[in-house]
Structure formats: C-alpha cells, structure tokens
Amino acid sequence: MRIGILGSGDVARTLAAGLLRHGHEVLLGTRNPVRLRDWLKAHARSSAGSFADAARFGDVVLLAVRGSVANKALRLAGTSHLLNKVVVDACNPIADQAPVNGVLRFFTGLDDSLMERLQKEFSVVRFVKAFNSVGHAQMVNPDLPGGPPSMFICGNDADAKRTVSGLVAQLGWQAEDMGGVEAARAIEPLCMLWCIPLLRGEGSGHAFKMLRA
Ligand SMILES: NC(=O)c1ccc[n+]([C@@H]2O[C@H](COP(=O)([O-])OP(=O)(O)OC[C@H]3O[C@@H](n4cnc5c(N)ncnc54)[C@H](OP(=O)(O)O)[C@@H]3O)[C@@H](O)[C@H]2O)c1
C-alpha cells in the first residue's frame, strides 16, 4: 500500500520504518521536509513532502502530529486529498500543562475526544483510532512475553477498520475493535495509563492485552 504520513516525529518515523519493512511505500508530510534528509537516505522506498503531498500520496493516511494541532495539519493536508480516505489517528489530546505525579493532562473531557472533534470537522474522512495507546519504542512488532498485545481501535466505518486491523496485525498487534468514534473517549486515555510507568521511571517495555474467557 502507499501510506501517506502526516508528521515527522517519533511516531511518524517509527511507523514509517515498520511499514517499509512490511513492503509498503511511505511519504512523510511535514512543514519542513529538509529535516528528514538523513532519515530518507537510511530508508529506501521512502520520500517526504508537504502535508498535502502525503495526503495525496496515501491510499491510507496516518495522522501522527501533536494532538493540539491535528486539525491544523489536516487542514494543511487538504480535505480534497482526504476525501473518503482511511485516516489512522495515532494522536492524543495531551495538554500543555505538566503531568501530575506521572498522570498526563488532556485538553478533552470524559464525554469528548480528539477523534470525535476531528470526525465532526472532517466528515468526509474515515478516521480509525490506532497506535495511540503505546509508546513509539514498542509500536512495531513488539516482542513481549505473552504474545501479541492488543491494539484498541475504533471508528465509524467497518471497511476502514478492516484495513487498519490488517496493518495493525502486520505490525505485530491484535486489533480490538471497540466500536464507533465515541469509543475514542476510552481509547485516548489509555495513553495516560500507558505513560504512568514511563513517567515514574519504569521504562517503556509494556503494552496492554485484552484477555477473554
Ligand atoms: N511519542 C510517542 O511515543 C507516542 C505514542 C503514541 C501516540 N503518540 C501521539 O502521536 C502524535 C505524534 O507524536 P510524536 O511524539 O511523534 O510527535 P509530536 O512531537 O507530538 O508531533 C510532531 C509533529 O507535530 C507537527 N506539528 C507541530 N506543530 C504543528 C503546527 N502548528 N502545525 C502543523 N503541524 C504541527 C510537526 O510538524 P512538522 O513535521 O511540520 O514539524 C510534527 O510532524 C501525538 O499526538 C502523540 O500524542 C505519541
């Protein structure tokens, strides 16, 4: 698949490298493609351009920018380039304020989520939440005791979730579909939970797993 990535940070680069390893082509979109020059040299079949270039390029688009500017990045990408496309939303609504005793602050409340806000503003896009509930170090083919961990996903479009579940499986996760876009209210805060051990100095070698009887 051709995957357009909106972002140039740790998540964008980590997922881009993982997707390349599984045979996909990637184009990373950023306001400053020059910054990716060395990264591109080290990764064959990758390229960089503007947010709009990435949105145009992708059969599937991955959104991996600071949560507070996710809508700005999507506007720069251009709605016309995102029409009906699957957008994998890895973003979290992390507020600027410092964490309290290892607990991050969010700019959304419990009856709201970043992905719902994005789905409302960009109604032509098929958003699927994924990859937000694990640190980038564990994002690609994690090798943890107990087998593949769970990747909680949600979104309103069943076909889009099937596509994303396939990518999630390639990257070493079991997708757990939690339903429509409102489930982002529960999935986004998993980032807070995941970050507590990290922020308390216990490292990043952990992930969630759903166990069923
Ligand atoms: N880091 C992790 O381990 C991790 C894990 C799971 C989920 N997440 C979530 O994934 C997202 C990406 O995280 P990250 O750590 O890779 O990177 P980040 O530092 O949160 O975001 C970097 C990206 O945000 C873009 N950006 C910043 N200000 C912007 C603006 N005013 N307009 C447009 N774009 C702007 C940057 O664009 P330019 O390229 O143009 O500078 C860059 O691509 C975040 O929402 C984060 O909460 C992170």
mmCIF file of N, CA, C and O and ligand atoms in Angstrom, residues 6-12 29-32 35 51 63-69 72-73 76 90-94 114 131-137 139 191 194, ligand 1:
data_model
loop_
_atom_site.group_PDB
_atom_site.id
_atom_site.type_symbol
_atom_site.label_atom_id
_atom_site.label_comp_id
_atom_site.label_asym_id
_atom_site.label_seq_id
_atom_site.Cartn_x
_atom_site.Cartn_y
_atom_site.Cartn_z
ATOM 1 N N LEU A 6 1.169 11.992 7.931
ATOM 2 C CA LEU A 6 1.168 13.401 8.324
ATOM 3 C C LEU A 6 1.953 13.488 9.624
ATOM 4 O O LEU A 6 1.456 13.130 10.684
ATOM 5 N N GLY A 7 3.212 13.918 9.518
ATOM 6 C CA GLY A 7 4.052 14.024 10.702
ATOM 7 C C GLY A 7 5.472 13.594 10.409
ATOM 8 O O GLY A 7 5.741 12.859 9.439
ATOM 9 N N SER A 8 6.381 14.084 11.269
ATOM 10 C CA SER A 8 7.807 13.769 11.071
ATOM 11 C C SER A 8 8.476 13.410 12.393
ATOM 12 O O SER A 8 9.691 13.319 12.470
ATOM 13 N N GLY A 9 7.674 13.232 13.439
ATOM 14 C CA GLY A 9 8.227 12.957 14.768
ATOM 15 C C GLY A 9 8.486 11.472 15.000
ATOM 16 O O GLY A 9 8.555 10.682 14.056
ATOM 17 N N ASP A 10 8.613 11.103 16.279
ATOM 18 C CA ASP A 10 8.959 9.717 16.631
ATOM 19 C C ASP A 10 7.939 8.706 16.098
ATOM 20 O O ASP A 10 8.302 7.650 15.586
ATOM 21 N N VAL A 11 6.651 9.030 16.241
ATOM 22 C CA VAL A 11 5.609 8.081 15.812
ATOM 23 C C VAL A 11 5.633 7.949 14.292
ATOM 24 O O VAL A 11 5.584 6.838 13.747
ATOM 25 N N ALA A 12 5.711 9.080 13.607
ATOM 26 C CA ALA A 12 5.734 9.053 12.140
ATOM 27 C C ALA A 12 6.916 8.220 11.639
ATOM 28 O O ALA A 12 6.760 7.336 10.782
ATOM 29 N N GLY A 29 4.787 13.612 5.467
ATOM 30 C CA GLY A 29 4.429 15.006 5.249
ATOM 31 C C GLY A 29 4.815 15.848 6.453
ATOM 32 O O GLY A 29 4.564 15.467 7.590
ATOM 33 N N THR A 30 5.412 16.994 6.190
ATOM 34 C CA THR A 30 5.899 17.871 7.251
ATOM 35 C C THR A 30 5.961 19.293 6.695
ATOM 36 O O THR A 30 5.970 19.489 5.470
ATOM 37 N N ARG A 31 6.041 20.277 7.616
ATOM 38 C CA ARG A 31 6.221 21.645 7.137
ATOM 39 C C ARG A 31 7.655 21.878 6.710
ATOM 40 O O ARG A 31 7.962 22.873 6.086
ATOM 41 N N ASN A 32 8.540 20.943 7.055
ATOM 42 C CA ASN A 32 9.964 21.148 6.792
ATOM 43 C C ASN A 32 10.650 19.842 6.343
ATOM 44 O O ASN A 32 11.387 19.223 7.105
ATOM 45 N N ARG A 35 14.341 18.512 7.102
ATOM 46 C CA ARG A 35 14.680 17.882 8.379
ATOM 47 C C ARG A 35 14.779 16.356 8.260
ATOM 48 O O ARG A 35 15.457 15.695 9.039
ATOM 49 N N PHE A 51 2.359 18.319 3.914
ATOM 50 C CA PHE A 51 1.207 17.570 4.415
ATOM 51 C C PHE A 51 0.277 17.218 3.243
ATOM 52 O O PHE A 51 -0.257 16.107 3.182
ATOM 53 N N LEU A 63 -2.161 9.847 10.677
ATOM 54 C CA LEU A 63 -2.069 11.153 11.325
ATOM 55 C C LEU A 63 -1.244 11.010 12.595
ATOM 56 O O LEU A 63 -1.646 10.325 13.535
ATOM 57 N N ALA A 64 -0.058 11.640 12.611
ATOM 58 C CA ALA A 64 0.849 11.495 13.765
ATOM 59 C C ALA A 64 1.488 12.846 14.067
ATOM 60 O O ALA A 64 2.699 13.039 13.890
ATOM 61 N N VAL A 65 0.633 13.776 14.488
ATOM 62 C CA VAL A 65 1.131 15.105 14.861
ATOM 63 C C VAL A 65 0.685 15.422 16.279
ATOM 64 O O VAL A 65 -0.150 14.724 16.851
ATOM 65 N N ARG A 66 1.222 16.490 16.838
ATOM 66 C CA ARG A 66 0.813 16.930 18.172
ATOM 67 C C ARG A 66 -0.711 17.078 18.193
ATOM 68 O O ARG A 66 -1.292 17.701 17.291
ATOM 69 N N GLY A 67 -1.347 16.495 19.210
ATOM 70 C CA GLY A 67 -2.813 16.455 19.240
ATOM 71 C C GLY A 67 -3.463 17.816 19.102
ATOM 72 O O GLY A 67 -4.474 17.969 18.416
ATOM 73 N N SER A 68 -2.874 18.824 19.744
ATOM 74 C CA SER A 68 -3.487 20.158 19.749
ATOM 75 C C SER A 68 -3.475 20.814 18.368
ATOM 76 O O SER A 68 -4.169 21.812 18.164
ATOM 77 N N VAL A 69 -2.704 20.275 17.426
ATOM 78 C CA VAL A 69 -2.658 20.867 16.083
ATOM 79 C C VAL A 69 -3.133 19.878 15.015
ATOM 80 O O VAL A 69 -2.937 20.110 13.822
ATOM 81 N N LYS A 72 -5.184 21.446 12.431
ATOM 82 C CA LYS A 72 -4.397 22.334 11.542
ATOM 83 C C LYS A 72 -3.672 21.498 10.488
ATOM 84 O O LYS A 72 -3.626 21.855 9.314
ATOM 85 N N ALA A 73 -3.081 20.383 10.924
ATOM 86 C CA ALA A 73 -2.341 19.528 9.980
ATOM 87 C C ALA A 73 -3.293 18.975 8.917
ATOM 88 O O ALA A 73 -2.942 18.902 7.734
ATOM 89 N N LEU A 76 -4.045 21.664 6.476
ATOM 90 C CA LEU A 76 -2.918 21.835 5.544
ATOM 91 C C LEU A 76 -2.891 20.683 4.526
ATOM 92 O O LEU A 76 -2.532 20.866 3.368
ATOM 93 N N ALA A 90 -3.315 8.404 15.280
ATOM 94 C CA ALA A 90 -2.474 7.963 16.406
ATOM 95 C C ALA A 90 -2.326 9.057 17.466
ATOM 96 O O ALA A 90 -1.554 8.890 18.415
ATOM 97 N N CYS A 91 -3.062 10.156 17.308
ATOM 98 C CA CYS A 91 -2.809 11.340 18.159
ATOM 99 C C CYS A 91 -3.497 11.244 19.517
ATOM 100 O O CYS A 91 -4.528 10.602 19.665
ATOM 101 N N ASN A 92 -2.941 11.936 20.459
ATOM 102 C CA ASN A 92 -3.547 12.047 21.783
ATOM 103 C C ASN A 92 -3.725 13.512 22.148
ATOM 104 O O ASN A 92 -2.864 14.344 21.822
ATOM 105 N N PRO A 93 -4.826 13.811 22.859
ATOM 106 C CA PRO A 93 -5.116 15.218 23.204
ATOM 107 C C PRO A 93 -4.374 15.671 24.455
ATOM 108 O O PRO A 93 -4.979 16.059 25.457
ATOM 109 N N ILE A 94 -3.062 15.620 24.397
ATOM 110 C CA ILE A 94 -2.256 15.957 25.581
ATOM 111 C C ILE A 94 -2.173 17.482 25.718
ATOM 112 O O ILE A 94 -1.840 18.183 24.761
ATOM 113 N N LEU A 114 -10.546 13.685 21.065
ATOM 114 C CA LEU A 114 -9.937 14.375 19.920
ATOM 115 C C LEU A 114 -10.499 13.824 18.612
ATOM 116 O O LEU A 114 -10.855 14.573 17.711
ATOM 117 N N PHE A 131 -2.817 2.929 17.438
ATOM 118 C CA PHE A 131 -1.409 3.216 17.752
ATOM 119 C C PHE A 131 -1.210 4.354 18.757
ATOM 120 O O PHE A 131 -0.084 4.810 18.951
ATOM 121 N N ASN A 132 -2.305 4.819 19.398
ATOM 122 C CA ASN A 132 -2.140 5.922 20.352
ATOM 123 C C ASN A 132 -1.829 5.429 21.769
ATOM 124 O O ASN A 132 -1.410 6.217 22.609
ATOM 125 N N SER A 133 -2.053 4.112 22.026
ATOM 126 C CA SER A 133 -2.002 3.650 23.421
ATOM 127 C C SER A 133 -0.727 2.880 23.734
ATOM 128 O O SER A 133 -0.714 2.035 24.629
ATOM 129 N N VAL A 134 0.339 3.204 23.000
ATOM 130 C CA VAL A 134 1.641 2.577 23.268
ATOM 131 C C VAL A 134 2.731 3.563 22.868
ATOM 132 O O VAL A 134 2.552 4.334 21.926
ATOM 133 N N GLY A 135 3.841 3.540 23.573
ATOM 134 C CA GLY A 135 4.961 4.411 23.214
ATOM 135 C C GLY A 135 5.611 3.940 21.913
ATOM 136 O O GLY A 135 5.516 2.764 21.547
ATOM 137 N N HIS A 136 6.271 4.866 21.250
ATOM 138 C CA HIS A 136 6.804 4.527 19.919
ATOM 139 C C HIS A 136 7.824 3.395 19.967
ATOM 140 O O HIS A 136 7.952 2.627 19.010
ATOM 141 N N ALA A 137 8.516 3.241 21.105
ATOM 142 C CA ALA A 137 9.554 2.207 21.190
ATOM 143 C C ALA A 137 8.964 0.793 21.054
ATOM 144 O O ALA A 137 9.657 -0.131 20.644
ATOM 145 N N MET A 139 6.030 0.203 19.318
ATOM 146 C CA MET A 139 4.927 0.292 18.351
ATOM 147 C C MET A 139 4.987 -0.735 17.237
ATOM 148 O O MET A 139 3.972 -1.152 16.700
ATOM 149 N N CYS A 191 -3.529 6.227 26.744
ATOM 150 C CA CYS A 191 -2.209 6.866 26.647
ATOM 151 C C CYS A 191 -1.754 7.353 28.017
ATOM 152 O O CYS A 191 -0.583 7.206 28.385
ATOM 153 N N TRP A 194 -0.769 4.245 29.928
ATOM 154 C CA TRP A 194 0.488 3.678 29.430
ATOM 155 C C TRP A 194 1.694 4.507 29.896
ATOM 156 O O TRP A 194 2.759 3.962 30.202
HETATM 157 N N1 LIG B 1 5.749 9.675 21.045
HETATM 158 C C1 LIG B 1 5.096 8.559 21.304
HETATM 159 O O1 LIG B 1 5.699 7.565 21.768
HETATM 160 C C2 LIG B 1 3.628 8.478 21.034
HETATM 161 C C3 LIG B 1 2.970 7.254 21.199
HETATM 162 C C4 LIG B 1 1.612 7.153 20.877
HETATM 163 C C5 LIG B 1 0.941 8.265 20.407
HETATM 164 N N2 LIG B 1 1.595 9.458 20.297
HETATM 165 C C6 LIG B 1 0.855 10.607 19.738
HETATM 166 O O2 LIG B 1 1.226 10.673 18.374
HETATM 167 C C7 LIG B 1 1.306 12.038 17.953
HETATM 168 C C8 LIG B 1 2.713 12.292 17.396
HETATM 169 O O3 LIG B 1 3.638 12.168 18.450
HETATM 170 P P1 LIG B 1 5.219 12.376 18.213
HETATM 171 O O4 LIG B 1 5.833 12.200 19.553
HETATM 172 O O5 LIG B 1 5.675 11.554 17.081
HETATM 173 O O6 LIG B 1 5.356 13.860 17.703
HETATM 174 P P2 LIG B 1 4.940 15.266 18.302
HETATM 175 O O7 LIG B 1 6.173 15.943 18.790
HETATM 176 O O8 LIG B 1 3.795 15.131 19.249
HETATM 177 O O9 LIG B 1 4.414 15.980 16.986
HETATM 178 C C9 LIG B 1 5.311 16.289 15.971
HETATM 179 C C10 LIG B 1 4.533 16.642 14.733
HETATM 180 O O10 LIG B 1 3.563 17.662 15.017
HETATM 181 C C11 LIG B 1 3.593 18.591 13.923
HETATM 182 N N3 LIG B 1 3.240 19.950 14.341
HETATM 183 C C12 LIG B 1 3.633 20.615 15.465
HETATM 184 N N4 LIG B 1 3.121 21.860 15.442
HETATM 185 C C13 LIG B 1 2.403 21.986 14.288
HETATM 186 C C14 LIG B 1 1.613 23.022 13.695
HETATM 187 N N5 LIG B 1 1.465 24.206 14.299
HETATM 188 N N6 LIG B 1 1.017 22.779 12.510
HETATM 189 C C15 LIG B 1 1.140 21.575 11.892
HETATM 190 N N7 LIG B 1 1.872 20.539 12.404
HETATM 191 C C16 LIG B 1 2.486 20.750 13.578
HETATM 192 C C17 LIG B 1 5.033 18.589 13.477
HETATM 193 O O11 LIG B 1 5.036 19.007 12.138
HETATM 194 P P3 LIG B 1 6.399 19.319 11.359
HETATM 195 O O12 LIG B 1 6.853 17.989 10.858
HETATM 196 O O13 LIG B 1 5.957 20.234 10.289
HETATM 197 O O14 LIG B 1 7.342 19.940 12.358
HETATM 198 C C18 LIG B 1 5.459 17.146 13.656
HETATM 199 O O15 LIG B 1 5.258 16.402 12.489
HETATM 200 C C19 LIG B 1 0.952 12.884 19.169
HETATM 201 O O16 LIG B 1 -0.403 13.263 19.102
HETATM 202 C C20 LIG B 1 1.206 11.956 20.353
HETATM 203 O O17 LIG B 1 0.374 12.241 21.463
HETATM 204 C C21 LIG B 1 2.911 9.583 20.597
#
